[in-house]
Amino acid sequence: MPGPYRPKPTFKPRGRRPDPRAQKDENELNINEQILASEVRLVGDNIPEQGIYPIHKALALADELELDLVEISAKAEPPVCKIMDYQKYLYQQKKKAKEMKQNASKIVIKEIRFGPNTDEHDFQFKLKHAQEFLKEGSKVKATIFFRGRSIMFAEQGEKQLLRFAVELEEFGKAENMPALEGKRMSIMIAPNKKK
């Protein structure tokens, strides 16, 4: 059975023009005519006197200097504004953000595995690998796997991990004590911060 009859509208509602501020990036500030306050507090070095100005006078000052009036604190009463080159400001902010992203290095964790009865030669071989990883700036997770009845050597495994951490003190620092999880025991070693 068909549903109730709904007539189609004969007119097309006109949408409002989008508010230019609604499409702004959250980091962008109000500039020039986008500032809606009737008066603003002007700050900065390039103005004759800091203080409260009517918006038309603040805009005229910015125009005189061939710069933008930028609202740096909209929530203040009256809003705080500064006269500056806004495009240059945006460029510097993007550059800063890019540098911060590059400096925030990703933490890489390299795992080194051995058994509770690893012989001295293997131990030294794995130690050399761990030193290289720590020099590169990676964290090292040293793990001992206990297979079958070898779980009886848990104490021996703990001693081996502690010795491993002590041998690497020059290159890194243990973040935790050896912890047994199921059939594996591990310790995390973080590289020493470069001076």
Short mmCIF file of C-alpha atoms in Angstrom, two decimals:
data_model
loop_
_atom_site.label_atom_id
_atom_site.label_comp_id
_atom_site.label_asym_id
_atom_site.label_seq_id
_atom_site.Cartn_x
_atom_site.Cartn_y
_atom_site.Cartn_z
CA MET A 1 0.00 0.00 0.00
CA PRO A 2 1.50 3.35 -1.01
CA GLY A 3 2.33 5.90 1.71
CA PRO A 4 0.61 9.25 2.22
CA TYR A 5 0.75 11.74 -0.65
CA ARG A 6 3.43 14.43 -0.19
CA PRO A 7 3.31 17.28 -2.72
CA LYS A 8 6.66 18.47 -4.06
CA PRO A 9 7.51 22.06 -3.16
CA THR A 10 6.93 24.42 -6.05
CA PHE A 11 9.69 26.81 -5.02
CA LYS A 12 13.36 26.22 -4.33
CA PRO A 13 14.49 27.75 -1.00
CA ARG A 14 17.47 30.01 -1.39
CA GLY A 15 20.36 29.18 0.87
CA ARG A 16 22.20 31.91 2.68
CA ARG A 17 25.68 32.78 1.55
CA PRO A 18 28.16 30.89 3.71
CA ASP A 19 29.73 32.90 6.49
CA PRO A 20 33.40 33.42 5.48
CA ARG A 21 34.41 32.80 9.11
CA ALA A 22 32.68 29.39 9.17
CA GLN A 23 35.08 28.03 6.55
CA LYS A 24 38.23 29.20 8.28
CA ASP A 25 40.88 26.88 9.58
CA GLU A 26 40.69 26.72 13.40
CA ASN A 27 44.18 28.31 13.63
CA GLU A 28 43.25 31.28 11.47
CA LEU A 29 42.41 34.57 13.15
CA ASN A 30 39.88 37.27 12.27
CA ILE A 31 41.46 40.04 10.23
CA ASN A 32 40.40 43.52 9.06
CA GLU A 33 36.65 43.58 8.21
CA GLN A 34 36.10 40.15 9.83
CA ILE A 35 36.56 41.80 13.27
CA LEU A 36 33.02 42.55 14.47
CA ALA A 37 33.76 44.47 17.71
CA SER A 38 33.07 48.22 17.76
CA GLU A 39 36.33 48.89 19.62
CA VAL A 40 39.57 46.98 20.08
CA ARG A 41 42.66 47.06 22.30
CA LEU A 42 45.70 47.64 20.08
CA VAL A 43 49.08 46.21 21.11
CA GLY A 44 52.44 45.98 19.37
CA ASP A 45 55.51 48.05 18.55
CA ASN A 46 54.36 49.62 15.27
CA ILE A 47 51.56 51.80 16.70
CA PRO A 48 51.86 55.32 18.18
CA GLU A 49 50.24 54.37 21.49
CA GLN A 50 48.87 51.11 22.89
CA GLY A 51 45.29 51.30 24.12
CA ILE A 52 41.63 51.07 23.16
CA TYR A 53 40.69 52.36 19.70
CA PRO A 54 37.39 52.47 17.79
CA ILE A 55 37.47 49.80 15.07
CA HIS A 56 37.42 52.35 12.20
CA LYS A 57 40.49 54.13 13.63
CA ALA A 58 42.36 50.81 14.16
CA LEU A 59 41.57 49.79 10.55
CA ALA A 60 42.75 53.20 9.29
CA LEU A 61 46.05 52.79 11.19
CA ALA A 62 46.57 49.33 9.67
CA ASP A 63 45.75 50.73 6.23
CA GLU A 64 48.26 53.57 6.71
CA LEU A 65 51.01 51.04 7.51
CA GLU A 66 49.86 48.80 4.61
CA LEU A 67 49.41 45.91 7.04
CA ASP A 68 46.50 43.89 8.46
CA LEU A 69 44.57 44.40 11.69
CA VAL A 70 44.63 40.94 13.31
CA GLU A 71 42.43 39.88 16.25
CA ILE A 72 44.83 37.89 18.47
CA SER A 73 42.50 37.47 21.45
CA ALA A 74 38.81 37.47 20.52
CA LYS A 75 37.58 36.52 24.01
CA ALA A 76 39.12 39.56 25.73
CA GLU A 77 36.89 42.56 26.44
CA PRO A 78 37.48 44.47 24.16
CA PRO A 79 39.22 42.05 21.75
CA VAL A 80 43.02 42.42 21.54
CA CYS A 81 44.37 43.23 18.08
CA LYS A 82 47.78 43.69 16.53
CA ILE A 83 48.82 45.35 13.28
CA MET A 84 51.01 42.94 11.27
CA ASP A 85 51.61 41.28 7.91
CA TYR A 86 49.10 38.42 8.28
CA GLN A 87 50.37 36.34 5.32
CA LYS A 88 53.90 36.46 6.76
CA TYR A 89 52.52 35.46 10.18
CA LEU A 90 50.67 32.44 8.66
CA TYR A 91 53.82 31.40 6.78
CA GLN A 92 55.89 31.53 9.99
CA GLN A 93 53.25 29.50 11.90
CA LYS A 94 53.25 26.79 9.18
CA LYS A 95 57.05 26.75 9.16
CA LYS A 96 57.15 26.35 12.97
CA ALA A 97 54.59 23.52 12.87
CA LYS A 98 56.60 21.74 10.15
CA GLU A 99 59.83 22.05 12.17
CA MET A 100 58.13 20.72 15.31
CA LYS A 101 56.78 17.74 13.34
CA GLN A 102 60.26 16.97 11.98
CA ASN A 103 61.82 17.22 15.45
CA ALA A 104 59.26 14.89 16.98
CA SER A 105 61.13 11.76 15.97
CA LYS A 106 59.27 8.50 15.82
CA ILE A 107 60.26 6.01 18.50
CA VAL A 108 61.46 2.73 17.03
CA ILE A 109 61.56 -0.39 19.22
CA LYS A 110 63.99 -3.16 18.25
CA GLU A 111 63.52 -6.53 19.92
CA ILE A 112 66.38 -8.84 20.86
CA ARG A 113 65.40 -12.37 21.84
CA PHE A 114 67.30 -15.09 23.59
CA GLY A 115 66.79 -18.13 25.81
CA PRO A 116 67.56 -18.48 29.54
CA ASN A 117 70.64 -20.61 28.76
CA THR A 118 72.19 -18.46 26.02
CA ASP A 119 75.95 -19.00 25.87
CA GLU A 120 78.48 -16.18 26.33
CA HIS A 121 79.30 -15.84 22.61
CA ASP A 122 75.62 -15.36 21.65
CA PHE A 123 75.12 -12.98 24.59
CA GLN A 124 78.02 -10.76 23.40
CA PHE A 125 76.76 -10.91 19.79
CA LYS A 126 73.27 -9.74 20.87
CA LEU A 127 74.84 -7.09 23.11
CA LYS A 128 76.68 -5.59 20.12
CA HIS A 129 73.42 -5.42 18.16
CA ALA A 130 71.68 -3.70 21.09
CA GLN A 131 74.52 -1.13 21.31
CA GLU A 132 74.08 -0.30 17.61
CA PHE A 133 70.30 0.08 18.01
CA LEU A 134 70.72 2.39 21.02
CA LYS A 135 73.33 4.50 19.17
CA GLU A 136 70.77 4.95 16.34
CA GLY A 137 68.27 6.24 18.90
CA SER A 138 66.00 3.18 18.93
CA LYS A 139 64.65 1.60 22.10
CA VAL A 140 65.68 -2.00 22.76
CA LYS A 141 63.31 -4.61 24.15
CA ALA A 142 65.31 -7.58 25.39
CA THR A 143 63.12 -10.69 25.71
CA ILE A 144 63.85 -14.15 27.06
CA PHE A 145 61.50 -16.93 25.93
CA PHE A 146 60.92 -19.90 28.21
CA ARG A 147 59.98 -23.03 26.31
CA GLY A 148 58.49 -26.03 28.07
CA ARG A 149 60.17 -26.69 31.42
CA SER A 150 62.73 -23.91 30.96
CA ILE A 151 60.31 -21.69 32.98
CA MET A 152 62.11 -23.20 35.99
CA PHE A 153 65.07 -20.99 34.99
CA ALA A 154 63.05 -17.77 35.41
CA GLU A 155 65.47 -16.50 38.06
CA GLN A 156 68.43 -17.20 35.76
CA GLY A 157 66.60 -15.35 32.95
CA GLU A 158 66.04 -12.33 35.21
CA LYS A 159 69.75 -12.23 36.10
CA GLN A 160 70.64 -12.40 32.40
CA LEU A 161 68.33 -9.47 31.56
CA LEU A 162 69.72 -7.39 34.42
CA ARG A 163 73.27 -8.13 33.27
CA PHE A 164 72.23 -7.13 29.72
CA ALA A 165 70.90 -3.78 31.05
CA VAL A 166 74.05 -3.16 33.13
CA GLU A 167 76.32 -3.91 30.13
CA LEU A 168 74.36 -1.33 28.11
CA GLU A 169 74.42 1.45 30.75
CA GLU A 170 76.86 3.47 28.64
CA PHE A 171 74.36 3.52 25.74
CA GLY A 172 70.94 3.32 27.39
CA LYS A 173 68.94 3.16 30.59
CA ALA A 174 66.49 0.45 31.65
CA GLU A 175 62.95 1.80 31.87
CA ASN A 176 61.67 -1.06 34.01
CA MET A 177 62.71 -4.15 35.92
CA PRO A 178 62.46 -7.51 34.10
CA ALA A 179 58.80 -8.55 34.03
CA LEU A 180 57.48 -12.05 33.41
CA GLU A 181 54.41 -12.23 31.16
CA GLY A 182 53.31 -15.78 30.44
CA LYS A 183 56.35 -17.60 28.98
CA ARG A 184 58.40 -14.49 28.25
CA MET A 185 60.34 -12.05 30.38
CA SER A 186 61.38 -8.68 29.03
CA ILE A 187 63.09 -5.41 29.86
CA MET A 188 62.91 -2.14 27.92
CA ILE A 189 66.06 -0.05 27.47
CA ALA A 190 65.79 3.55 26.21
CA PRO A 191 68.76 5.29 24.56
CA ASN A 192 70.64 7.92 26.57
CA LYS A 193 69.72 11.46 25.55
CA LYS A 194 72.37 13.06 23.37
CA LYS A 195 73.97 16.10 24.94
#
